[in-house]
Amino acid sequence: MIQTLRRRFILTAMLSLMGTLFLIGIAINLGNLFRIIRLADTAIELLYRNGGAFPLPDAVVPNVAGGFQITEETPFETRYCIVYLTKKREVIEVDIEHIAALDRDRVEELVGDIVKEGKKSGFVGYYRYRVYEEADKNTIVVLNCFLQLQSAHNVLQVTLLVFLCCVAIVFFLLLLLSGRVMRPFAENMERQKRFITDVSHELKTPLTAISGYAELIEHGMAGKENTERFAGEIHKNASRLLILINDIIQLSQLDGGKTDVEYTDLDLYKLAGECISMLKMNAQKQNVTMKLCGRSSMVFADKQLMEELLFNLCDNAIRYNNRGGSVTVTVDKNREGNTFLSVKDTGIGISPEHQDRIFERFYRVDKSRSKATGGTGLGLAIVKHIVAQHEASISLESEPKKGTEIVVVFSGRLKEREQQKRLEQQSAEQTKQKNTGD
């Protein structure tokens, strides 16, 4: 799948590049050719109007455009001839004084070709001509454009060479770098596969238990004394399933960038106190004490997401603690004046090889403890997404058998960005109202 995407990426990039370079090359060469034709026609017009010679460099010739520059060397650099014909197109006079490559016979051959074409202007070989019809005769001015057309041919060759070189270089670079470009997609697909596998496994476990206990009760295979116990197991697994589904929905919303957020100034210390009060009973069941330290500190955040962040961090600290252990929640300001949240426990700790992965979905350091305490393995993944959405930073320090501390530091960037966005919205609304009023 990834190799197919890589090939399609290279093919699309190469076709886009080749199409762009082709259009640029066509534009350059056509522009150059049109410039040569325009300058040649201007020179022919000047010769016709000036009786077969170029005007002086400082002379002004009206109604002649094209950018043809006349210098003192122009008469010697430009090769041309003039042919006068009767109305029956018979040659009267041939002026070949200014061209050495043509004799009278060759000029008459050119005139024959020009007459056959029946055009007012055009090319015969590398000669540009124009026919002027007068009352008593016709005049044909023929200009040698060999050097100019050769220059156009050289430009075309250089353009083709540059085109091929660019295509080859970009193709080589794409072969080298496409793997790196596609790596995030490959990693994302691998994470999605792993997530689907983990979700299937996590959902299957409680559903299997519920199905098994329900089947025993349905077929009367559970005695009266076991029916209540089986019902309790069904309720416990159903509750676990509901918690898991809610966590998956929450994580999915955060993954897509939660849009229904309401950022406001919140007292994080107060929210932490409310969270500790809510989890007090759970802590007592685990024989864990909870303590709040610090002072009132404001953060610019969404209240619901902050409550979710505090709950997951504190619940995790309780769940992976030792009996008789403690959880210390600290809310304060750091040296830079930014509000920080610290949740520190005296639990089982995390070994170094696991510390980089604990924010992954369904990753558990101690799977047996997590299942025994009803953990879903999504709490810290949700925390990571909430931290990212608030443009905060998160760090972890842990030592096996001694405990873990997770610190979240909030900056003022989010508030500045939201304030700027609100100002822009207000300005846009005022402009809209003003235009409506006018």
GROMACS .gro file of C-alpha atoms in nm, residues 4-392:
model
  389
    4THR     CA    1   0.179   0.213  -0.430
    5LEU     CA    2   0.127   0.553  -0.267
    6ARG     CA    3   0.496   0.628  -0.311
    7ARG     CA    4   0.485   0.543  -0.683
    8ARG     CA    5   0.172   0.752  -0.728
    9PHE     CA    6   0.333   1.041  -0.542
   10ILE     CA    7   0.643   1.027  -0.765
   11LEU     CA    8   0.431   0.995  -1.081
   12THR     CA    9   0.205   1.286  -0.982
   13ALA     CA   10   0.501   1.505  -0.889
   14MET     CA   11   0.685   1.424  -1.212
   15LEU     CA   12   0.381   1.485  -1.432
   16SER     CA   13   0.315   1.816  -1.256
   17LEU     CA   14   0.678   1.921  -1.297
   18MET     CA   15   0.696   1.814  -1.662
   19GLY     CA   16   0.369   1.988  -1.741
   20THR     CA   17   0.486   2.309  -1.574
   21LEU     CA   18   0.828   2.303  -1.740
   22PHE     CA   19   0.668   2.224  -2.077
   23LEU     CA   20   0.435   2.524  -2.053
   24ILE     CA   21   0.721   2.750  -1.942
   25GLY     CA   22   0.938   2.623  -2.229
   26ILE     CA   23   0.660   2.677  -2.483
   27ALA     CA   24   0.601   3.029  -2.350
   28ILE     CA   25   0.972   3.117  -2.365
   29ASN     CA   26   1.029   2.984  -2.717
   30LEU     CA   27   0.706   3.119  -2.866
   31GLY     CA   28   0.775   3.455  -2.706
   32ASN     CA   29   1.126   3.455  -2.850
   33LEU     CA   30   0.998   3.357  -3.198
   34PHE     CA   31   0.728   3.625  -3.194
   35ARG     CA   32   0.991   3.881  -3.088
   36ILE     CA   33   1.212   3.784  -3.385
   37ILE     CA   34   0.919   3.810  -3.627
   38ARG     CA   35   0.814   4.146  -3.482
   39LEU     CA   36   1.166   4.291  -3.513
   40ALA     CA   37   1.202   4.154  -3.867
   41ASP     CA   38   0.869   4.304  -3.975
   42THR     CA   39   0.966   4.638  -3.821
   43ALA     CA   40   1.297   4.635  -4.009
   44ILE     CA   41   1.114   4.551  -4.335
   45GLU     CA   42   0.864   4.832  -4.274
   46LEU     CA   43   1.148   5.079  -4.214
   47LEU     CA   44   1.322   4.972  -4.535
   48TYR     CA   45   1.005   5.006  -4.738
   49ARG     CA   46   0.916   5.348  -4.602
   50ASN     CA   47   1.272   5.479  -4.640
   51GLY     CA   48   1.317   5.379  -5.004
   52GLY     CA   49   1.526   5.066  -4.947
   53ALA     CA   50   1.761   5.204  -4.682
   54PHE     CA   51   1.757   5.241  -4.306
   55PRO     CA   52   1.688   5.587  -4.165
   56LEU     CA   53   1.947   5.764  -3.955
   57PRO     CA   54   1.975   5.641  -3.594
   58ASP     CA   55   1.815   5.958  -3.453
   59ALA     CA   56   1.539   5.982  -3.714
   60VAL     CA   57   1.179   5.942  -3.606
   61VAL     CA   58   0.963   5.720  -3.826
   62PRO     CA   59   0.592   5.758  -3.743
   63ASN     CA   60   0.357   5.461  -3.699
   64VAL     CA   61   0.639   5.206  -3.682
   65ALA     CA   62   0.652   5.000  -3.365
   66GLY     CA   63   0.827   4.681  -3.263
   67GLY     CA   64   1.131   4.792  -3.067
   68PHE     CA   65   1.380   4.765  -3.358
   69GLN     CA   66   1.691   4.963  -3.258
   70ILE     CA   67   1.881   5.143  -3.536
   71THR     CA   68   2.251   5.207  -3.487
   72GLU     CA   69   2.527   5.320  -3.723
   73GLU     CA   70   2.614   4.953  -3.782
   74THR     CA   71   2.260   4.843  -3.868
   75PRO     CA   72   2.291   4.895  -4.247
   76PHE     CA   73   2.607   4.677  -4.249
   77GLU     CA   74   2.469   4.406  -4.015
   78THR     CA   75   2.133   4.356  -4.188
   79ARG     CA   76   2.115   4.148  -4.504
   80TYR     CA   77   1.819   4.223  -4.733
   81CYS     CA   78   1.704   4.267  -5.089
   82ILE     CA   79   1.413   4.450  -5.254
   83VAL     CA   80   1.223   4.330  -5.558
   84TYR     CA   81   0.988   4.545  -5.772
   85LEU     CA   82   0.715   4.369  -5.971
   86THR     CA   83   0.455   4.472  -6.221
   87LYS     CA   84   0.090   4.421  -6.137
   88LYS     CA   85   0.120   4.102  -6.342
   89ARG     CA   86   0.395   3.997  -6.102
   90GLU     CA   87   0.676   4.021  -6.349
   91VAL     CA   88   1.015   4.128  -6.208
   92ILE     CA   89   1.105   4.485  -6.298
   93GLU     CA   90   1.405   4.552  -6.080
   94VAL     CA   91   1.604   4.365  -5.816
   95ASP     CA   92   1.813   4.542  -5.551
   96ILE     CA   93   2.067   4.290  -5.416
   97GLU     CA   94   2.328   4.541  -5.312
   98HIS     CA   95   2.283   4.462  -4.942
   99ILE     CA   96   2.297   4.082  -4.958
  100ALA     CA   97   2.582   3.865  -5.083
  101ALA     CA   98   2.416   3.525  -5.044
  102LEU     CA   99   2.164   3.585  -5.325
  103ASP     CA  100   2.210   3.654  -5.694
  104ARG     CA  101   1.936   3.765  -5.934
  105ASP     CA  102   1.841   3.409  -6.034
  106ARG     CA  103   1.808   3.299  -5.673
  107VAL     CA  104   1.604   3.610  -5.591
  108GLU     CA  105   1.368   3.535  -5.880
  109GLU     CA  106   1.325   3.180  -5.746
  110LEU     CA  107   1.236   3.322  -5.403
  111VAL     CA  108   0.990   3.562  -5.563
  112GLY     CA  109   0.830   3.269  -5.747
  113ASP     CA  110   0.788   3.083  -5.418
  114ILE     CA  111   0.644   3.392  -5.252
  115VAL     CA  112   0.396   3.446  -5.536
  116LYS     CA  113   0.287   3.082  -5.517
  117GLU     CA  114   0.216   3.112  -5.145
  118GLY     CA  115  -0.005   3.412  -5.211
  119LYS     CA  116   0.053   3.559  -4.866
  120LYS     CA  117   0.121   3.918  -4.767
  121SER     CA  118   0.404   3.811  -4.537
  122GLY     CA  119   0.579   3.499  -4.417
  123PHE     CA  120   0.897   3.291  -4.434
  124VAL     CA  121   1.064   3.124  -4.728
  125GLY     CA  122   1.338   2.921  -4.572
  126TYR     CA  123   1.511   3.155  -4.330
  127TYR     CA  124   1.409   3.465  -4.526
  128ARG     CA  125   1.130   3.687  -4.394
  129TYR     CA  126   0.936   3.872  -4.660
  130ARG     CA  127   0.647   4.116  -4.693
  131VAL     CA  128   0.454   4.214  -5.006
  132TYR     CA  129   0.344   4.575  -5.054
  133GLU     CA  130   0.084   4.640  -5.324
  134GLU     CA  131   0.087   4.984  -5.485
  135ALA     CA  132  -0.116   5.142  -5.764
  136ASP     CA  133   0.132   5.076  -6.044
  137LYS     CA  134   0.359   4.805  -5.900
  138ASN     CA  135   0.423   4.563  -5.616
  139THR     CA  136   0.724   4.573  -5.384
  140ILE     CA  137   0.864   4.273  -5.199
  141VAL     CA  138   1.117   4.327  -4.920
  142VAL     CA  139   1.313   4.012  -4.825
  143LEU     CA  140   1.514   4.004  -4.503
  144ASN     CA  141   1.775   3.744  -4.412
  145CYS     CA  142   1.685   3.612  -4.061
  146PHE     CA  143   1.934   3.324  -4.049
  147LEU     CA  144   2.119   3.446  -3.738
  148GLN     CA  145   1.797   3.529  -3.554
  149LEU     CA  146   1.638   3.191  -3.636
  150GLN     CA  147   1.961   3.015  -3.542
  151SER     CA  148   1.949   3.197  -3.209
  152ALA     CA  149   1.588   3.082  -3.163
  153HIS     CA  150   1.696   2.726  -3.241
  154ASN     CA  151   1.974   2.751  -2.981
  155VAL     CA  152   1.724   2.878  -2.723
  156LEU     CA  153   1.502   2.578  -2.802
  157GLN     CA  154   1.795   2.338  -2.755
  158VAL     CA  155   1.892   2.499  -2.425
  159THR     CA  156   1.529   2.483  -2.311
  160LEU     CA  157   1.511   2.111  -2.393
  161LEU     CA  158   1.840   2.050  -2.215
  162VAL     CA  159   1.725   2.237  -1.905
  163PHE     CA  160   1.393   2.050  -1.920
  164LEU     CA  161   1.566   1.710  -1.929
  165CYS     CA  162   1.815   1.805  -1.658
  166CYS     CA  163   1.541   1.933  -1.427
  167VAL     CA  164   1.329   1.623  -1.482
  168ALA     CA  165   1.627   1.394  -1.415
  169ILE     CA  166   1.738   1.584  -1.103
  170VAL     CA  167   1.389   1.606  -0.955
  171PHE     CA  168   1.323   1.239  -1.032
  172PHE     CA  169   1.647   1.143  -0.856
  173LEU     CA  170   1.560   1.363  -0.557
  174LEU     CA  171   1.210   1.219  -0.540
  175LEU     CA  172   1.351   0.867  -0.536
  176LEU     CA  173   1.577   0.966  -0.247
  177LEU     CA  174   1.330   1.174  -0.049
  178SER     CA  175   0.993   1.015  -0.125
  179GLY     CA  176   1.058   0.750   0.138
  180ARG     CA  177   1.104   1.021   0.398
  181VAL     CA  178   0.795   1.207   0.272
  182MET     CA  179   0.583   0.892   0.289
  183ARG     CA  180   0.715   0.787   0.629
  184PRO     CA  181   0.456   0.989   0.828
  185PHE     CA  182   0.178   0.830   0.619
  186ALA     CA  183   0.326   0.485   0.679
  187GLU     CA  184   0.354   0.551   1.051
  188ASN     CA  185   0.001   0.689   1.060
  189MET     CA  186  -0.135   0.382   0.882
  190GLU     CA  187   0.056   0.158   1.121
  191ARG     CA  188  -0.088   0.347   1.418
  192GLN     CA  189  -0.437   0.314   1.271
  193LYS     CA  190  -0.392  -0.060   1.224
  194ARG     CA  191  -0.260  -0.096   1.577
  195PHE     CA  192  -0.542   0.119   1.711
  196ILE     CA  193  -0.809  -0.090   1.533
  197THR     CA  194  -0.647  -0.410   1.662
  198ASP     CA  195  -0.627  -0.275   2.016
  199VAL     CA  196  -0.984  -0.144   2.009
  200SER     CA  197  -1.109  -0.479   1.882
  201HIS     CA  198  -0.924  -0.660   2.158
  202GLU     CA  199  -1.037  -0.419   2.429
  203LEU     CA  200  -1.400  -0.439   2.317
  204LYS     CA  201  -1.388  -0.815   2.276
  205THR     CA  202  -1.278  -0.885   2.634
  206PRO     CA  203  -1.577  -0.732   2.820
  207LEU     CA  204  -1.821  -0.841   2.549
  208THR     CA  205  -1.701  -1.201   2.579
  209ALA     CA  206  -1.746  -1.188   2.955
  210ILE     CA  207  -2.093  -1.035   2.927
  211SER     CA  208  -2.196  -1.292   2.664
  212GLY     CA  209  -2.062  -1.583   2.870
  213TYR     CA  210  -2.232  -1.486   3.197
  214ALA     CA  211  -2.557  -1.401   3.015
  215GLU     CA  212  -2.556  -1.739   2.840
  216LEU     CA  213  -2.512  -1.922   3.171
  217ILE     CA  214  -2.804  -1.735   3.324
  218GLU     CA  215  -3.019  -1.781   3.010
  219HIS     CA  216  -2.980  -2.159   3.010
  220GLY     CA  217  -3.033  -2.192   3.384
  221MET     CA  218  -2.681  -2.318   3.436
  222ALA     CA  219  -2.615  -2.067   3.715
  223GLY     CA  220  -2.751  -2.153   4.053
  224LYS     CA  221  -2.944  -1.901   4.257
  225GLU     CA  222  -2.636  -1.823   4.458
  226ASN     CA  223  -2.433  -1.746   4.141
  227THR     CA  224  -2.696  -1.545   3.955
  228GLU     CA  225  -2.631  -1.230   4.157
  229ARG     CA  226  -2.255  -1.269   4.115
  230PHE     CA  227  -2.288  -1.321   3.741
  231ALA     CA  228  -2.518  -1.019   3.715
  232GLY     CA  229  -2.258  -0.816   3.901
  233GLU     CA  230  -1.988  -0.929   3.657
  234ILE     CA  231  -2.211  -0.835   3.364
  235HIS     CA  232  -2.269  -0.490   3.515
  236LYS     CA  233  -1.897  -0.442   3.582
  237ASN     CA  234  -1.797  -0.538   3.227
  238ALA     CA  235  -2.078  -0.328   3.078
  239SER     CA  236  -1.954  -0.028   3.279
  240ARG     CA  237  -1.600  -0.091   3.160
  241LEU     CA  238  -1.727  -0.112   2.802
  242LEU     CA  239  -1.915   0.216   2.838
  243ILE     CA  240  -1.606   0.390   2.981
  244LEU     CA  241  -1.395   0.255   2.695
  245ILE     CA  242  -1.642   0.374   2.431
  246ASN     CA  243  -1.663   0.720   2.590
  247ASP     CA  244  -1.282   0.744   2.592
  248ILE     CA  245  -1.263   0.640   2.226
  249ILE     CA  246  -1.524   0.904   2.132
  250GLN     CA  247  -1.336   1.168   2.332
  251LEU     CA  248  -1.006   1.075   2.168
  252SER     CA  249  -1.165   1.079   1.823
  253GLN     CA  250  -1.301   1.429   1.881
  254LEU     CA  251  -0.960   1.552   1.996
  255ASP     CA  252  -0.791   1.385   1.699
  256GLY     CA  253  -1.010   1.578   1.458
  257GLY     CA  254  -0.949   1.905   1.642
  258LYS     CA  255  -1.233   1.970   1.884
  259THR     CA  256  -1.420   2.275   1.759
  260ASP     CA  257  -1.684   2.333   2.026
  261VAL     CA  258  -1.432   2.463   2.278
  262GLU     CA  259  -1.492   2.771   2.487
  263TYR     CA  260  -1.164   2.921   2.600
  264THR     CA  261  -1.184   3.136   2.908
  265ASP     CA  262  -0.974   3.232   3.211
  266LEU     CA  263  -0.996   2.952   3.470
  267ASP     CA  264  -0.855   2.904   3.816
  268LEU     CA  265  -0.666   2.578   3.772
  269TYR     CA  266  -0.604   2.550   4.147
  270LYS     CA  267  -0.979   2.554   4.213
  271LEU     CA  268  -1.045   2.294   3.942
  272ALA     CA  269  -0.772   2.072   4.087
  273GLY     CA  270  -0.939   2.093   4.430
  274GLU     CA  271  -1.275   1.991   4.281
  275CYS     CA  272  -1.111   1.697   4.104
  276ILE     CA  273  -0.945   1.576   4.424
  277SER     CA  274  -1.279   1.594   4.606
  278MET     CA  275  -1.444   1.388   4.329
  279LEU     CA  276  -1.172   1.120   4.339
  280LYS     CA  277  -1.142   1.110   4.717
  281MET     CA  278  -1.353   0.795   4.751
  282ASN     CA  279  -1.157   0.612   4.480
  283ALA     CA  280  -0.835   0.705   4.657
  284GLN     CA  281  -0.964   0.579   4.989
  285LYS     CA  282  -1.053   0.244   4.832
  286GLN     CA  283  -0.691   0.214   4.719
  287ASN     CA  284  -0.567   0.344   5.058
  288VAL     CA  285  -0.406   0.640   4.880
  289THR     CA  286  -0.394   0.992   5.023
  290MET     CA  287  -0.433   1.299   4.803
  291LYS     CA  288  -0.292   1.644   4.871
  292LEU     CA  289  -0.325   1.980   4.690
  293CYS     CA  290  -0.038   2.228   4.701
  294GLY     CA  291   0.033   2.565   4.546
  295ARG     CA  292  -0.184   2.870   4.498
  296SER     CA  293  -0.455   3.016   4.282
  297SER     CA  294  -0.324   3.030   3.923
  298MET     CA  295  -0.515   3.124   3.609
  299VAL     CA  296  -0.504   2.947   3.275
  300PHE     CA  297  -0.674   3.030   2.947
  301ALA     CA  298  -0.843   2.702   2.863
  302ASP     CA  299  -1.163   2.508   2.800
  303LYS     CA  300  -1.319   2.407   3.134
  304GLN     CA  301  -1.445   2.068   3.021
  305LEU     CA  302  -1.108   1.971   2.875
  306MET     CA  303  -0.925   2.090   3.186
  307GLU     CA  304  -1.152   1.878   3.404
  308GLU     CA  305  -1.081   1.583   3.175
  309LEU     CA  306  -0.706   1.648   3.195
  310LEU     CA  307  -0.707   1.669   3.576
  311PHE     CA  308  -0.928   1.362   3.613
  312ASN     CA  309  -0.714   1.142   3.386
  313LEU     CA  310  -0.385   1.246   3.548
  314CYS     CA  311  -0.513   1.206   3.904
  315ASP     CA  312  -0.704   0.884   3.828
  316ASN     CA  313  -0.391   0.739   3.669
  317ALA     CA  314  -0.183   0.839   3.972
  318ILE     CA  315  -0.430   0.659   4.202
  319ARG     CA  316  -0.467   0.354   3.978
  320TYR     CA  317  -0.092   0.285   3.954
  321ASN     CA  318  -0.008   0.371   4.315
  322ASN     CA  319   0.084   0.143   4.601
  323ARG     CA  320  -0.144   0.087   4.895
  324GLY     CA  321  -0.059   0.346   5.156
  325GLY     CA  322   0.088   0.572   4.887
  326SER     CA  323   0.015   0.935   4.813
  327VAL     CA  324  -0.070   1.168   4.525
  328THR     CA  325   0.042   1.532   4.536
  329VAL     CA  326  -0.122   1.779   4.299
  330THR     CA  327   0.056   2.113   4.266
  331VAL     CA  328  -0.070   2.421   4.081
  332ASP     CA  329   0.162   2.725   4.078
  333LYS     CA  330   0.368   2.963   3.864
  334ASN     CA  331   0.715   2.881   3.733
  335ARG     CA  332   1.006   3.124   3.701
  336GLU     CA  333   0.880   3.249   3.366
  337GLY     CA  334   0.542   3.330   3.520
  338ASN     CA  335   0.361   3.046   3.341
  339THR     CA  336   0.105   2.835   3.524
  340PHE     CA  337   0.202   2.471   3.567
  341LEU     CA  338   0.026   2.160   3.692
  342SER     CA  339   0.218   1.879   3.859
  343VAL     CA  340   0.072   1.540   3.952
  344LYS     CA  341   0.318   1.332   4.154
  345ASP     CA  342   0.259   0.986   4.296
  346THR     CA  343   0.457   0.733   4.500
  347GLY     CA  344   0.346   0.438   4.290
  348ILE     CA  345   0.510   0.167   4.084
  349GLY     CA  346   0.698   0.408   3.859
  350ILE     CA  347   0.788   0.362   3.494
  351SER     CA  348   1.112   0.213   3.366
  352PRO     CA  349   1.306   0.422   3.108
  353GLU     CA  350   1.225   0.192   2.815
  354HIS     CA  351   0.851   0.252   2.866
  355GLN     CA  352   0.856   0.628   2.928
  356ASP     CA  353   0.851   0.729   2.559
  357ARG     CA  354   0.542   0.517   2.492
  358ILE     CA  355   0.307   0.579   2.783
  359PHE     CA  356   0.117   0.847   2.587
  360GLU     CA  357   0.034   0.598   2.312
  361ARG     CA  358  -0.319   0.463   2.290
  362PHE     CA  359  -0.384   0.143   2.486
  363TYR     CA  360  -0.023   0.127   2.599
  364ARG     CA  361   0.005  -0.001   2.954
  365VAL     CA  362   0.316  -0.047   3.164
  366ASP     CA  363   0.144  -0.301   3.392
  367LYS     CA  364  -0.138  -0.465   3.196
  368SER     CA  365  -0.252  -0.689   3.480
  369ARG     CA  366  -0.289  -0.396   3.720
  370SER     CA  367  -0.471  -0.190   3.457
  371LYS     CA  368  -0.726  -0.462   3.392
  372ALA     CA  369  -0.773  -0.523   3.763
  373THR     CA  370  -0.843  -0.154   3.828
  374GLY     CA  371  -1.057  -0.103   3.514
  375GLY     CA  372  -0.819   0.119   3.315
  376THR     CA  373  -0.878   0.162   2.942
  377GLY     CA  374  -0.525   0.263   2.840
  378LEU     CA  375  -0.651   0.582   2.677
  379GLY     CA  376  -0.624   0.830   2.964
  380LEU     CA  377  -0.274   0.961   2.893
  381ALA     CA  378  -0.339   0.964   2.517
  382ILE     CA  379  -0.634   1.196   2.585
  383VAL     CA  380  -0.414   1.407   2.812
  384LYS     CA  381  -0.154   1.444   2.535
  385HIS     CA  382  -0.418   1.567   2.288
  386ILE     CA  383  -0.566   1.815   2.538
  387VAL     CA  384  -0.218   1.953   2.610
  388ALA     CA  385  -0.152   1.994   2.236
  389GLN     CA  386  -0.485   2.169   2.179
  390HIS     CA  387  -0.398   2.423   2.450
  391GLU     CA  388  -0.048   2.479   2.307
  392ALA     CA  389   0.099   2.365   2.638
   0.00000   0.00000   0.00000
